[in-house]
mmCIF file of C-alpha atoms in Angstrom:
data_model
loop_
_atom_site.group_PDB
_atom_site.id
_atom_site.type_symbol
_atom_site.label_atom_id
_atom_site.label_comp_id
_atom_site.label_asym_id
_atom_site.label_seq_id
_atom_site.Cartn_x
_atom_site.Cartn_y
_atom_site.Cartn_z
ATOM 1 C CA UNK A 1 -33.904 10.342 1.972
ATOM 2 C CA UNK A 2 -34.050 8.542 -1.153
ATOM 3 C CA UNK A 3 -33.707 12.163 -3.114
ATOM 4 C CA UNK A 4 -30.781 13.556 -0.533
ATOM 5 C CA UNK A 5 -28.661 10.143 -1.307
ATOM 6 C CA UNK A 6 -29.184 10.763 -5.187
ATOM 7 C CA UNK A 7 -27.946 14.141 -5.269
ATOM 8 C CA UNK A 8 -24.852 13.496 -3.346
ATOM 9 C CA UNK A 9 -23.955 10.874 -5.998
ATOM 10 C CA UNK A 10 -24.773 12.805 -8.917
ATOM 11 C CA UNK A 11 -21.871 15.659 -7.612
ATOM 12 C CA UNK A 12 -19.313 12.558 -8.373
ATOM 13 C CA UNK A 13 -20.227 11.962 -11.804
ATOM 14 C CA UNK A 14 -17.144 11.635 -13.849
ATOM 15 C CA UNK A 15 -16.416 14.720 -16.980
ATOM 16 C CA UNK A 16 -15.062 11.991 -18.886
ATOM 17 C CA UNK A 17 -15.748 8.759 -20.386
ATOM 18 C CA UNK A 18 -15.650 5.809 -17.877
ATOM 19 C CA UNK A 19 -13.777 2.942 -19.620
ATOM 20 C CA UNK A 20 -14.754 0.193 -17.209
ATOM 21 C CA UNK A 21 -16.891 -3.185 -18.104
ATOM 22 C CA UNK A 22 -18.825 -4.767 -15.683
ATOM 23 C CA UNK A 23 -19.116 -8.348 -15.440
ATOM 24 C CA UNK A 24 -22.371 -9.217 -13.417
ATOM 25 C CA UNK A 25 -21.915 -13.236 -11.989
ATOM 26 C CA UNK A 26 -25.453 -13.271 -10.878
ATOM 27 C CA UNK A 27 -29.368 -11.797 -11.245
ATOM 28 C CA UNK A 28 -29.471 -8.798 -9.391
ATOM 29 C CA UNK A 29 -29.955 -4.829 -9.974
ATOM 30 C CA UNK A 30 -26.476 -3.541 -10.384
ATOM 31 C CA UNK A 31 -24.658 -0.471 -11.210
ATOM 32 C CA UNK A 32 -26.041 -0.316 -14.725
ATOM 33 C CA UNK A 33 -29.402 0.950 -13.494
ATOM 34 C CA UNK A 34 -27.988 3.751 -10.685
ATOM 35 C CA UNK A 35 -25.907 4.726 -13.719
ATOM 36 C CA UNK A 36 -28.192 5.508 -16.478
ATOM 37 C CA UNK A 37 -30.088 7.504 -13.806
ATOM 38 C CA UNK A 38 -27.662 10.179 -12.899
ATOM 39 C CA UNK A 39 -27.577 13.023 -15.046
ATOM 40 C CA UNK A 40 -24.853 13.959 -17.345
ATOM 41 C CA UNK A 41 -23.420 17.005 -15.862
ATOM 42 C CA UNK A 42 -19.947 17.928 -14.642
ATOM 43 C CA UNK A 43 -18.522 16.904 -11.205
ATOM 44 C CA UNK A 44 -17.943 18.926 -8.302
ATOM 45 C CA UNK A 45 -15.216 17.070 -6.987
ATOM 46 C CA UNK A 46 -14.015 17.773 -3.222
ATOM 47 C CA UNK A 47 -11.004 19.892 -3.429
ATOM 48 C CA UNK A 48 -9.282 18.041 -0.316
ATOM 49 C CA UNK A 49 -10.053 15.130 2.098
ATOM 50 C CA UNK A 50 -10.080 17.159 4.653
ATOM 51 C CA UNK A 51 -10.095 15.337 7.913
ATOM 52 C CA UNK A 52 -13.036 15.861 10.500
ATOM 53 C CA UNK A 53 -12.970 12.846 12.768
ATOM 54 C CA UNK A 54 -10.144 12.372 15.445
ATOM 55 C CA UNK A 55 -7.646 10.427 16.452
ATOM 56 C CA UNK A 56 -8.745 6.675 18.733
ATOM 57 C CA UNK A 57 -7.626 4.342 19.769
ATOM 58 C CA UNK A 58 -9.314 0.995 20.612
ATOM 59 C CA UNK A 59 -7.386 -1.001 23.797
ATOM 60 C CA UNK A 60 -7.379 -4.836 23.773
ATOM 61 C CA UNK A 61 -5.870 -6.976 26.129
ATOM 62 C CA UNK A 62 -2.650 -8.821 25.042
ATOM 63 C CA UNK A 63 -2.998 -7.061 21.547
ATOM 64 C CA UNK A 64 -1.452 -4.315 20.679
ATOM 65 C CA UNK A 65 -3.790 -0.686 20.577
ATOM 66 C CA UNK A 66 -5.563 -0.182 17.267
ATOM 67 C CA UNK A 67 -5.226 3.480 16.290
ATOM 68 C CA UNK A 68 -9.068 4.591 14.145
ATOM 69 C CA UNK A 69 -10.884 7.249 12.998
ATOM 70 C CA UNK A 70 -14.444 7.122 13.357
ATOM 71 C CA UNK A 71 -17.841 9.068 11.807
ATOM 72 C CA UNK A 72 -21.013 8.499 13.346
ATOM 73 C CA UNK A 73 -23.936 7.815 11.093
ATOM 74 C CA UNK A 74 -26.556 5.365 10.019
ATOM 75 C CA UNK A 75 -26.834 2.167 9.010
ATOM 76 C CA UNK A 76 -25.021 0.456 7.200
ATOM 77 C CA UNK A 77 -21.975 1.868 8.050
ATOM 78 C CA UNK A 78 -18.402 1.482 5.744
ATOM 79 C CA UNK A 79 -15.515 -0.254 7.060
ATOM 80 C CA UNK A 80 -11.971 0.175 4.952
ATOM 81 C CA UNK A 81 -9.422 -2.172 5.455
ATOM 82 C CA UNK A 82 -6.457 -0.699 3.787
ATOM 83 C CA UNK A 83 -3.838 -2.741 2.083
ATOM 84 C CA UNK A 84 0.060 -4.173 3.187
ATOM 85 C CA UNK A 85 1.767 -1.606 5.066
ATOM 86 C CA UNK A 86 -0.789 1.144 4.047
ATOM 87 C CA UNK A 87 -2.284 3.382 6.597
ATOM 88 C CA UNK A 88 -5.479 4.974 7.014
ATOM 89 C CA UNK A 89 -5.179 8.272 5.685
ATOM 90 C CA UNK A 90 -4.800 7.479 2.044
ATOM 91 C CA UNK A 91 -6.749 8.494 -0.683
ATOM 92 C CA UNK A 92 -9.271 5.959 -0.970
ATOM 93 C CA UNK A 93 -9.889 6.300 2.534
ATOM 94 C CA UNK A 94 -10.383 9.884 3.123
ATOM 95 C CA UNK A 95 -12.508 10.021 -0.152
ATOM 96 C CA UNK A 96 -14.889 7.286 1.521
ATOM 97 C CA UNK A 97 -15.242 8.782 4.763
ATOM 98 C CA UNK A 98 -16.088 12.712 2.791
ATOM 99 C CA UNK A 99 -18.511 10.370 0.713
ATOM 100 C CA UNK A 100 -19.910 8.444 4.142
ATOM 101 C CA UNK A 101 -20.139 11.886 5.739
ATOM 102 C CA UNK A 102 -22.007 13.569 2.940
ATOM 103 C CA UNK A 103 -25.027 11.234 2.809
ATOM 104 C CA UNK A 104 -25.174 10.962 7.057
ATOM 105 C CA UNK A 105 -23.639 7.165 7.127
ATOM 106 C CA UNK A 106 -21.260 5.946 9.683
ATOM 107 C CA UNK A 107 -17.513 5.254 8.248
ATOM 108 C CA UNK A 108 -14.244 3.309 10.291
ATOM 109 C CA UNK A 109 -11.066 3.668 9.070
ATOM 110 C CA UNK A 110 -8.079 2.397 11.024
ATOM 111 C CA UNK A 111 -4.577 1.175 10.888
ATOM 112 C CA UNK A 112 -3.128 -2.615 11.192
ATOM 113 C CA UNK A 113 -0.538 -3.137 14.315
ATOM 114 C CA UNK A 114 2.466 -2.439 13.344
ATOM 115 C CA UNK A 115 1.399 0.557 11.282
ATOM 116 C CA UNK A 116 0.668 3.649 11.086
ATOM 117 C CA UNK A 117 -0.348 5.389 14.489
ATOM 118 C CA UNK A 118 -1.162 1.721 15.614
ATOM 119 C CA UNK A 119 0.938 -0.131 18.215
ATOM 120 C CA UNK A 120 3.065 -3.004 17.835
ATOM 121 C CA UNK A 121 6.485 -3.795 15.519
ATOM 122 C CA UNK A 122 5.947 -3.766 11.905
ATOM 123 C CA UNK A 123 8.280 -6.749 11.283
ATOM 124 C CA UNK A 124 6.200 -9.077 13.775
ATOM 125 C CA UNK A 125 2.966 -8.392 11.345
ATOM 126 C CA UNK A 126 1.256 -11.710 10.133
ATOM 127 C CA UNK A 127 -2.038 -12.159 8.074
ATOM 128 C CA UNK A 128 -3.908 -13.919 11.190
ATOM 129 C CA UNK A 129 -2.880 -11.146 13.079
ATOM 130 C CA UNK A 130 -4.088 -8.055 10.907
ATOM 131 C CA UNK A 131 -7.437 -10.353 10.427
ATOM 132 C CA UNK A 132 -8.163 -10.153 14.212
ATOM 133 C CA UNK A 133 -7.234 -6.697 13.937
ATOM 134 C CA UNK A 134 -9.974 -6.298 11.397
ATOM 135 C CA UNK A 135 -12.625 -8.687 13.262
ATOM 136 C CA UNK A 136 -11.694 -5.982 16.948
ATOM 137 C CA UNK A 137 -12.730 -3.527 14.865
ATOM 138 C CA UNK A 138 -16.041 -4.830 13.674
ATOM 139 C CA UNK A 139 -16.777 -6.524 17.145
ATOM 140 C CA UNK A 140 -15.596 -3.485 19.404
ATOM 141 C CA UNK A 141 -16.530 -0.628 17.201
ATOM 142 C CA UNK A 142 -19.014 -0.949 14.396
ATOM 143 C CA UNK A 143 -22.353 -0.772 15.190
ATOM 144 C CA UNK A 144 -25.135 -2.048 13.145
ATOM 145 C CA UNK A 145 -24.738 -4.166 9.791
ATOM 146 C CA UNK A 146 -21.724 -2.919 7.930
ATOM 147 C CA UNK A 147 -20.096 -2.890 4.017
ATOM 148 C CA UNK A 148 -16.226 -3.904 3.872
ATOM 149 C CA UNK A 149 -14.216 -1.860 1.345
ATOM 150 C CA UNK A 150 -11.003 -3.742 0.943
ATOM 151 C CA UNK A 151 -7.886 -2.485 -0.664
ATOM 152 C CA UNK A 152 -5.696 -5.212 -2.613
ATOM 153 C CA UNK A 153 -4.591 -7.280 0.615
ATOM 154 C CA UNK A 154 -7.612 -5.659 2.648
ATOM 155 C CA UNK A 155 -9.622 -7.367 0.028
ATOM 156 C CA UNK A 156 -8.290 -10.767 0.740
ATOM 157 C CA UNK A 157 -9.281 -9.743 4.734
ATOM 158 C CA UNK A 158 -12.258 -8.328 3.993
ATOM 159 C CA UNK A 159 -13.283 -11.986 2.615
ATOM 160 C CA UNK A 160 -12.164 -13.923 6.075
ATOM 161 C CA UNK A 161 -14.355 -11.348 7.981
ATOM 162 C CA UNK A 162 -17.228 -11.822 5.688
ATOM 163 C CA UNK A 163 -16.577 -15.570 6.683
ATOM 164 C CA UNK A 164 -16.384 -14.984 10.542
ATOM 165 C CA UNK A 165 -18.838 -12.667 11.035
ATOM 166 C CA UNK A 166 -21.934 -13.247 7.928
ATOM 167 C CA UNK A 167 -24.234 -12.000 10.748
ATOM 168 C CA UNK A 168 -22.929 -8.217 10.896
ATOM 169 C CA UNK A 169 -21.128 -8.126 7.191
ATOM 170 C CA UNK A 170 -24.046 -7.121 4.737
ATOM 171 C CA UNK A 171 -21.556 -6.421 1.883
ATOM 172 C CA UNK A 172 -17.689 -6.432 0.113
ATOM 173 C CA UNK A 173 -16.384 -3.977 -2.091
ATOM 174 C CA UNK A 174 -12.902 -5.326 -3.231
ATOM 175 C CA UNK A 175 -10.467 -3.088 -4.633
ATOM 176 C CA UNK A 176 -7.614 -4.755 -6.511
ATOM 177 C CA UNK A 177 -8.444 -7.775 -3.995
ATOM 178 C CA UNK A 178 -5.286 -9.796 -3.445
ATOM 179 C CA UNK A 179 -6.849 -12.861 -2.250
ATOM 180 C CA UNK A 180 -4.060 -15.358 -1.887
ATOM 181 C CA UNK A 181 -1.956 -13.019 -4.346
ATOM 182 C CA UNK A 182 1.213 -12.824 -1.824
ATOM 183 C CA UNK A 183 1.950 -16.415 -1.544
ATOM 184 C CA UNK A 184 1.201 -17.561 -5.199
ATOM 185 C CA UNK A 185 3.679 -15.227 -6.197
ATOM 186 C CA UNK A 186 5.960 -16.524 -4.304
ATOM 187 C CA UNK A 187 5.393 -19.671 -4.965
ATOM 188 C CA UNK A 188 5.820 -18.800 -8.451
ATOM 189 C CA UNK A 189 9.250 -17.704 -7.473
ATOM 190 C CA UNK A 190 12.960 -19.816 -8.667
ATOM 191 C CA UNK A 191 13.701 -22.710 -6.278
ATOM 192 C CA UNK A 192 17.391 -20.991 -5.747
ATOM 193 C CA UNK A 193 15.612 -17.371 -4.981
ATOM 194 C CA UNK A 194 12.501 -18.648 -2.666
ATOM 195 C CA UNK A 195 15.769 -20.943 -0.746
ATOM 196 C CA UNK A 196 17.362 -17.359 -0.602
ATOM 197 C CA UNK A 197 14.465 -15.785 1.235
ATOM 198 C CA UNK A 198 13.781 -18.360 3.566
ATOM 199 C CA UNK A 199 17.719 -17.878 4.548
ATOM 200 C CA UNK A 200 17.518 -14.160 5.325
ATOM 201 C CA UNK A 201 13.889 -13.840 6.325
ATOM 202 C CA UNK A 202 13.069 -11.416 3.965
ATOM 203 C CA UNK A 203 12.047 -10.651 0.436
ATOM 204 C CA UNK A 204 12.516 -7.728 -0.552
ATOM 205 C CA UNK A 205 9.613 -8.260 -3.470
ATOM 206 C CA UNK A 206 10.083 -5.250 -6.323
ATOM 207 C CA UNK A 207 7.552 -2.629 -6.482
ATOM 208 C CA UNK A 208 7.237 1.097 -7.916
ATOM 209 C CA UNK A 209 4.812 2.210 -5.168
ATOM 210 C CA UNK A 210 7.351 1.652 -2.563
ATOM 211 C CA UNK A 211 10.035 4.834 -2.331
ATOM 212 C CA UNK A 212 12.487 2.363 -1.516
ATOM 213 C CA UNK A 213 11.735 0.455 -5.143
ATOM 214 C CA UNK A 214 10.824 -2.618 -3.030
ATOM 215 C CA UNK A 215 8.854 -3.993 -0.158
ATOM 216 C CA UNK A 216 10.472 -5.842 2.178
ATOM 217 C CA UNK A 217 8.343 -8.444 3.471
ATOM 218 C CA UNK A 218 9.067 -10.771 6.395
ATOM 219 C CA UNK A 219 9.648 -14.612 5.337
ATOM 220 C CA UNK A 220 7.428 -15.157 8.191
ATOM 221 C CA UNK A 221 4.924 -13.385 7.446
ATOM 222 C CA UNK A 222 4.286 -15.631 4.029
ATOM 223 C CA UNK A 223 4.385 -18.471 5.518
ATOM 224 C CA UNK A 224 1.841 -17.565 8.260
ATOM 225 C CA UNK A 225 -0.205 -16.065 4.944
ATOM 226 C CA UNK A 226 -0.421 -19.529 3.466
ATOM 227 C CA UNK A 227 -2.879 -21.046 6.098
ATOM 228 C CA UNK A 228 -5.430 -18.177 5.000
ATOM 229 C CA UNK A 229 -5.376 -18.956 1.590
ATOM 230 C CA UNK A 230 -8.372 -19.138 0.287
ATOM 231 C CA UNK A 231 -9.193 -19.967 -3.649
ATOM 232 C CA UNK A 232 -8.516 -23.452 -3.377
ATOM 233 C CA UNK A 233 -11.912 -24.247 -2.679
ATOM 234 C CA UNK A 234 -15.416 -22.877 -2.488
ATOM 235 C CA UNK A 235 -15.236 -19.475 -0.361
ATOM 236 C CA UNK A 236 -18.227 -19.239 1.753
ATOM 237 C CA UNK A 237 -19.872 -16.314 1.697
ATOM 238 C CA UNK A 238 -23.015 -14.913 0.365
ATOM 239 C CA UNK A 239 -23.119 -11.537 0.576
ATOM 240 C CA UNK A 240 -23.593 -9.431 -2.253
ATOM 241 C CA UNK A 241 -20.089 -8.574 -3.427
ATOM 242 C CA UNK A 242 -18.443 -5.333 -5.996
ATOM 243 C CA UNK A 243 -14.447 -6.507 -6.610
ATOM 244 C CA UNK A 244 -12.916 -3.612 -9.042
ATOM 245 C CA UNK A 245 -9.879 -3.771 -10.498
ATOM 246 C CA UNK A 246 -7.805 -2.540 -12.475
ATOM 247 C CA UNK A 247 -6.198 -3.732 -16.077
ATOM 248 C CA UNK A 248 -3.182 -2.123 -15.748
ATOM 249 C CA UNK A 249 -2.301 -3.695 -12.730
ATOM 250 C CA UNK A 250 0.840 -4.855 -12.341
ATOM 251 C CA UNK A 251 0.910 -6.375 -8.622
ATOM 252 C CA UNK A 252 -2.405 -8.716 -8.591
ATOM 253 C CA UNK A 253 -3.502 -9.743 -12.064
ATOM 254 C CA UNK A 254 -6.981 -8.355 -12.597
ATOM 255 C CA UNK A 255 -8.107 -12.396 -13.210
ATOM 256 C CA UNK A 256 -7.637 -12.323 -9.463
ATOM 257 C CA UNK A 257 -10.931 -10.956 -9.119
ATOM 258 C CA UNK A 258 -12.400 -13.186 -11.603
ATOM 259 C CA UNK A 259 -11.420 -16.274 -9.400
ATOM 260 C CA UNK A 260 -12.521 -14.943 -6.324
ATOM 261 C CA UNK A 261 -15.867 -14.195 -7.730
ATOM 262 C CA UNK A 262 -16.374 -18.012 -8.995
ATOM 263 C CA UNK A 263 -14.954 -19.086 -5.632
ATOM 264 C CA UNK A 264 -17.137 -17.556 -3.948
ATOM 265 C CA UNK A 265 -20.973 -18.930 -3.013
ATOM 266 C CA UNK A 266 -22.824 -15.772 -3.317
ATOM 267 C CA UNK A 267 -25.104 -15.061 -6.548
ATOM 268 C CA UNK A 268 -24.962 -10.970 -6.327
ATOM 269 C CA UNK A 269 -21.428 -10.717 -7.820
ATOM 270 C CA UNK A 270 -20.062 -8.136 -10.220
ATOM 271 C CA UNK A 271 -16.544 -7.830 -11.364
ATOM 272 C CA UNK A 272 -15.984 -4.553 -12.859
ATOM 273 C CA UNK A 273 -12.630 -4.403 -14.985
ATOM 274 C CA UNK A 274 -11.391 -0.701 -15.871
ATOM 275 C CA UNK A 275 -9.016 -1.043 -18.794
ATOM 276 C CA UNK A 276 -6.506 1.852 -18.365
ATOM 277 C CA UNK A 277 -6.290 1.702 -14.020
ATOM 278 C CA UNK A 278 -3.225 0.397 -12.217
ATOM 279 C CA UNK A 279 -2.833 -1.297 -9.043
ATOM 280 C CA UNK A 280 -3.645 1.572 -6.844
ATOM 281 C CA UNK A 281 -7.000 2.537 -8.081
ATOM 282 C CA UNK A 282 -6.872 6.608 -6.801
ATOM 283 C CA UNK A 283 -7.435 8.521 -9.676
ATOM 284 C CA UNK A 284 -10.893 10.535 -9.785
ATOM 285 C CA UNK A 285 -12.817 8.477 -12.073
ATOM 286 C CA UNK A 286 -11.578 5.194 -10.064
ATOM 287 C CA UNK A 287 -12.826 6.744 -6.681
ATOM 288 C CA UNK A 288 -16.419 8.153 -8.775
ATOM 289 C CA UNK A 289 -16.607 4.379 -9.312
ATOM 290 C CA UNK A 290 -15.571 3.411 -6.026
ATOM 291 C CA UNK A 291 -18.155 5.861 -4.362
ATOM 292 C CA UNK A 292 -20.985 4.918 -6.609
ATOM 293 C CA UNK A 293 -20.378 1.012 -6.028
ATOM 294 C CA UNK A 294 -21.152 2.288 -2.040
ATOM 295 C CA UNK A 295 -23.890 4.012 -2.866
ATOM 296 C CA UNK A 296 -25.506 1.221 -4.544
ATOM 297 C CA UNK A 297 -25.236 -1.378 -2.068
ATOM 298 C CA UNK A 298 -26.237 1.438 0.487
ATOM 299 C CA UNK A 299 -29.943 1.207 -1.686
ATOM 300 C CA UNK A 300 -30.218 -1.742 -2.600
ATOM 301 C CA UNK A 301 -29.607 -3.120 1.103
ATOM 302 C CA UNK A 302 -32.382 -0.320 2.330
ATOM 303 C CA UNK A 303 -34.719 -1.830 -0.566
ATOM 304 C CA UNK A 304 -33.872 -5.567 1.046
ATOM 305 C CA UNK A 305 -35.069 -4.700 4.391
ATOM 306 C CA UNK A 306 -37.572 -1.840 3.743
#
């Protein structure tokens, strides 16, 4: 199995150099060791996500219907909790499920309510809400002990379900984790401009990866955020934990990550900085290191228990 897992890995390895540092907050094996072990040869990268799993949807009372996408697989299975507004069929995601798929473990991917192919109204979203979105889908559809990967806001989720549910969350990846990120910034806003928002209910907050220049995001929904806040104090979970980020990001300063990894109580934390990535994180040698962050959890959790 051991053998199988390696050589699926070693088709990812990157033609170029990596330009990342890892910065290890505890004594633990990390990626340094599954690196040096994969041979230098070129990538056979997958030409297109192409997508094998159909179309569910998981019914809750009183809540609006979760729309998902599900592999079956083995233990520990990988959960993605996309960012604000994203859905479930971007890059990241499709390139972890083909990655989940190709070494037999099971992968979710789903969309918030109010997005996507999910029910509900967009502009009625909140932060508590799309965390009980994420807890449904680890109480109603994961099965077994399971690895978050959480993209920029999905990273500051990925941390409250860690916190509600330390019995069936073995591990956190955070991508460009955004923990608290949405109401420091506007806090950091002009008194004149944050009494502007709260009279129209919206800010429309600037932002190149929106086609519209900006993302429009409800007044309400940033003041519901700031009860979830969480690096004001210790964060309590112990979990080993992978947050990437980038250093060219220009929506949650890559120090985010740095915070969130002294907030946090757990000893197995690496922060791994990659100098020329932006906010996103998609580009092929970002999703090689995404992949083999995955893959090393995936062993060193089978060494834990076996």
């Amino acid at each position: 199995m051991a053998v199988a897992r390696f050589a699926a890995v070693a088709a990812w390895v990157p033609c170029r150099s990596w330009g990342w540092a890892a910065v290890p907050f505890g004594p633990h094996r990390g990626l340094s060791v599954l690196l040096a072990q994969i041979p230098q040869r070129a990538p056979r990268w997958l030409p297109a996500c192409r997508q094998k799993t159909s179309l569910s949807f998981l019914n809750r009372p009183d809540l609006p219907n979760l729309a998902y996408k599900k592999l079956k697989g083995k233990s520990p299975g990988i959960i993605f909790i996309p960012g604000y507004l994203s859905y479930m069929n971007g890059t990241k995601a499709l390139a972890i499920e083909e990655f989940c798929k190709s070494l037999g473990h099971a992968c979710i991917r789903f969309d918030y309510s109010g997005v996507g192919s999910s029910d509900g109204n967009s502009e009625e979203s909140t932060l508590g809400k799309w965390r009980k979105d994420v807890l449904s889908i680890i109480d109603d559809l994961a099965d077994g002990p399971q690895i978050l990967v959480g993209s920029s806001l999905g990273g500051w989720l990925m941390l409250h379900a860690a916190i509600a549910r330390p019995e069936k969350v073995v591990a956190l990846i955070g991508v460009a984790t955004a923990a608290d990120t949405l109401v420091t910034k506007f806090n950091q806003l002009p008194v004149e401009l944050k009494k502007e928002v709260e009279m129209k209910g919206v800010w429309s907050m600037p932002s190149k990866y929106s086609e519209e220049g900006v993302y429009n995001v409800q007044y309400s929904f940033i003041k519901e955020a700031e009860h979830h806040c969480l690096l004001h104090s210790p964060i309590p979970v112990n979990c080993p934990i992978r947050l990437l980020h980038g250093m060219k990001d220009d929506i949650v300063p890559w120090h985010t990550s740095m915070q969130v990894a002294d907030r946090v109580l757990s000893t197995d934390v690496d922060v791994i900085l990659r100098k020329h990535s932006d906010h996103r994180m998609r580009e092929k040698a970002d999703i090689q290191l995404l992949v083999y962050t995955i893959d090393d959890l995936i062993d060193k959790l089978s060494t834990i228990v076996n």
